[in-house]
mmCIF file of C-alpha atoms in Angstrom:
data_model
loop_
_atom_site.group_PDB
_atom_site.id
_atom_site.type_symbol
_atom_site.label_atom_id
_atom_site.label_comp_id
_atom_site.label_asym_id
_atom_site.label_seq_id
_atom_site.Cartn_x
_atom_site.Cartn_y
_atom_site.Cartn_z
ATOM 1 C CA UNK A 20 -29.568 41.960 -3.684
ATOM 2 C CA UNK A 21 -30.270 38.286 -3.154
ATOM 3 C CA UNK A 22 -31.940 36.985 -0.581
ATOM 4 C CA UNK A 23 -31.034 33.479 1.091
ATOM 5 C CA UNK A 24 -33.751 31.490 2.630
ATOM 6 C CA UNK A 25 -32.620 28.059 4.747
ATOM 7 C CA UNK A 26 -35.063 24.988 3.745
ATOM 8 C CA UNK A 27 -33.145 22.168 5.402
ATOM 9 C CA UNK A 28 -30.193 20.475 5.866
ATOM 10 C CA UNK A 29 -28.602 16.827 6.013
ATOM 11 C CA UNK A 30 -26.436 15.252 8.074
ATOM 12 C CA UNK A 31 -24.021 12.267 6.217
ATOM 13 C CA UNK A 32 -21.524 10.097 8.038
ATOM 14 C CA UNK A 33 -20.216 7.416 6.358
ATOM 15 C CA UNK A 34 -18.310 4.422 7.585
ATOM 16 C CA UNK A 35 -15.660 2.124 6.512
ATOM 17 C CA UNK A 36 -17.724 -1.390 6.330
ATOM 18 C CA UNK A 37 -15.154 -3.416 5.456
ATOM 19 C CA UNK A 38 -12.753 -3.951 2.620
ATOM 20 C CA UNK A 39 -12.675 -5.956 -0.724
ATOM 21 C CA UNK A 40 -10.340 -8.649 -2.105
ATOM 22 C CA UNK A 41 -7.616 -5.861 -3.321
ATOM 23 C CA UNK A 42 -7.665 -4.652 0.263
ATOM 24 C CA UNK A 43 -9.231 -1.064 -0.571
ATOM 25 C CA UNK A 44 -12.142 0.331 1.797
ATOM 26 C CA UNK A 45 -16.026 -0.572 1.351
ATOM 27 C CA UNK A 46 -18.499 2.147 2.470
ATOM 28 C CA UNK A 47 -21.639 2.833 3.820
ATOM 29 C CA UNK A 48 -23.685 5.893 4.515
ATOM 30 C CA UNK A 49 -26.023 6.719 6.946
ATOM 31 C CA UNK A 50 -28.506 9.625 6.268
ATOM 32 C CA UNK A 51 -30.211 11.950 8.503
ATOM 33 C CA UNK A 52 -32.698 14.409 7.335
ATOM 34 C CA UNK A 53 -34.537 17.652 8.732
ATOM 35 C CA UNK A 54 -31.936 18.955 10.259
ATOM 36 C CA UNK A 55 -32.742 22.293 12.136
ATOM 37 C CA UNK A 56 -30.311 25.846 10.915
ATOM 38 C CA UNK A 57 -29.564 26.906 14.255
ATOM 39 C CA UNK A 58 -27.154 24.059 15.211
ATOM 40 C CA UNK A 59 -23.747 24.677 15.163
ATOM 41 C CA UNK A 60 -20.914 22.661 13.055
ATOM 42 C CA UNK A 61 -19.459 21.643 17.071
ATOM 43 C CA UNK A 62 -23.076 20.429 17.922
ATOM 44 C CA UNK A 63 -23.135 18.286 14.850
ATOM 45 C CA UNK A 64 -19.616 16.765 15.096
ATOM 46 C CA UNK A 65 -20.423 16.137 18.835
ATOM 47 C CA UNK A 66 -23.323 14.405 17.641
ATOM 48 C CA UNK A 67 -21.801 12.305 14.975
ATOM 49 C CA UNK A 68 -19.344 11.073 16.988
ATOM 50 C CA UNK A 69 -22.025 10.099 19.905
ATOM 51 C CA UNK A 70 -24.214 8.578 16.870
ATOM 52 C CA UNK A 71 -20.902 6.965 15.620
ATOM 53 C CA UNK A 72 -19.723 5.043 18.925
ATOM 54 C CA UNK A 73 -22.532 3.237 18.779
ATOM 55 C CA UNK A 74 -21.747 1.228 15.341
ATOM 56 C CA UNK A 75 -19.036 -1.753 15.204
ATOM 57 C CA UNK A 76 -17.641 0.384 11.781
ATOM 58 C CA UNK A 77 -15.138 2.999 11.797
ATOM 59 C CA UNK A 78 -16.694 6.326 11.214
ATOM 60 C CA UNK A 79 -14.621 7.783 7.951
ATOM 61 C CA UNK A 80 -16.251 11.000 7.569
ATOM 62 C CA UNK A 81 -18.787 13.452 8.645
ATOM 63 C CA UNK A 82 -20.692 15.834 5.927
ATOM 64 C CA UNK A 83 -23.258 18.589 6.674
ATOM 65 C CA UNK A 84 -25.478 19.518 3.014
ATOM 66 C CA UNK A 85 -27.228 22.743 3.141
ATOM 67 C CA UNK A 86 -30.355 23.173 0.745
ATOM 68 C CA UNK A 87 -31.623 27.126 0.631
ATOM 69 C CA UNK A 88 -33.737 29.045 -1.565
ATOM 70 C CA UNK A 89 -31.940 32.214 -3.361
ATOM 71 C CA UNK A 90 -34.329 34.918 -4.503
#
């Protein structure tokens, strides 16, 4: 049976900078690393958002990235 080990995880949101001549969206992402396993998808969305309010762009999405070791 395999065993799943948590190493880290990463927090994405990404924002809506702007948009070009043809009127389609520009992006930008803002990373943050070493997240912790124990918080909850609500805690990170709740944080996002608070992280998100402060930045003139509109926040587009929010991604969580799980990296774990399989043995």
């Amino acid at each position: 049976m395999a065993k799943v080990n948590f190493v880290g995880a990463t927090l994405r949101l990404k924002y809506v900078a702007g948009h070009n001549a043809q009127n389609e969206p520009m992006f930008t992402t803002k990373t943050y690393r070493n997240l912790n396993g124990s918080h909850t998808g609500e805690d990170l969305v709740a944080v996002a958002y608070a992280i998100a309010s402060l930045s003139s762009h509109a926040l587009d999405s929010i991604v969580k990235q799980e990296t774990t070791d399989l043995t």
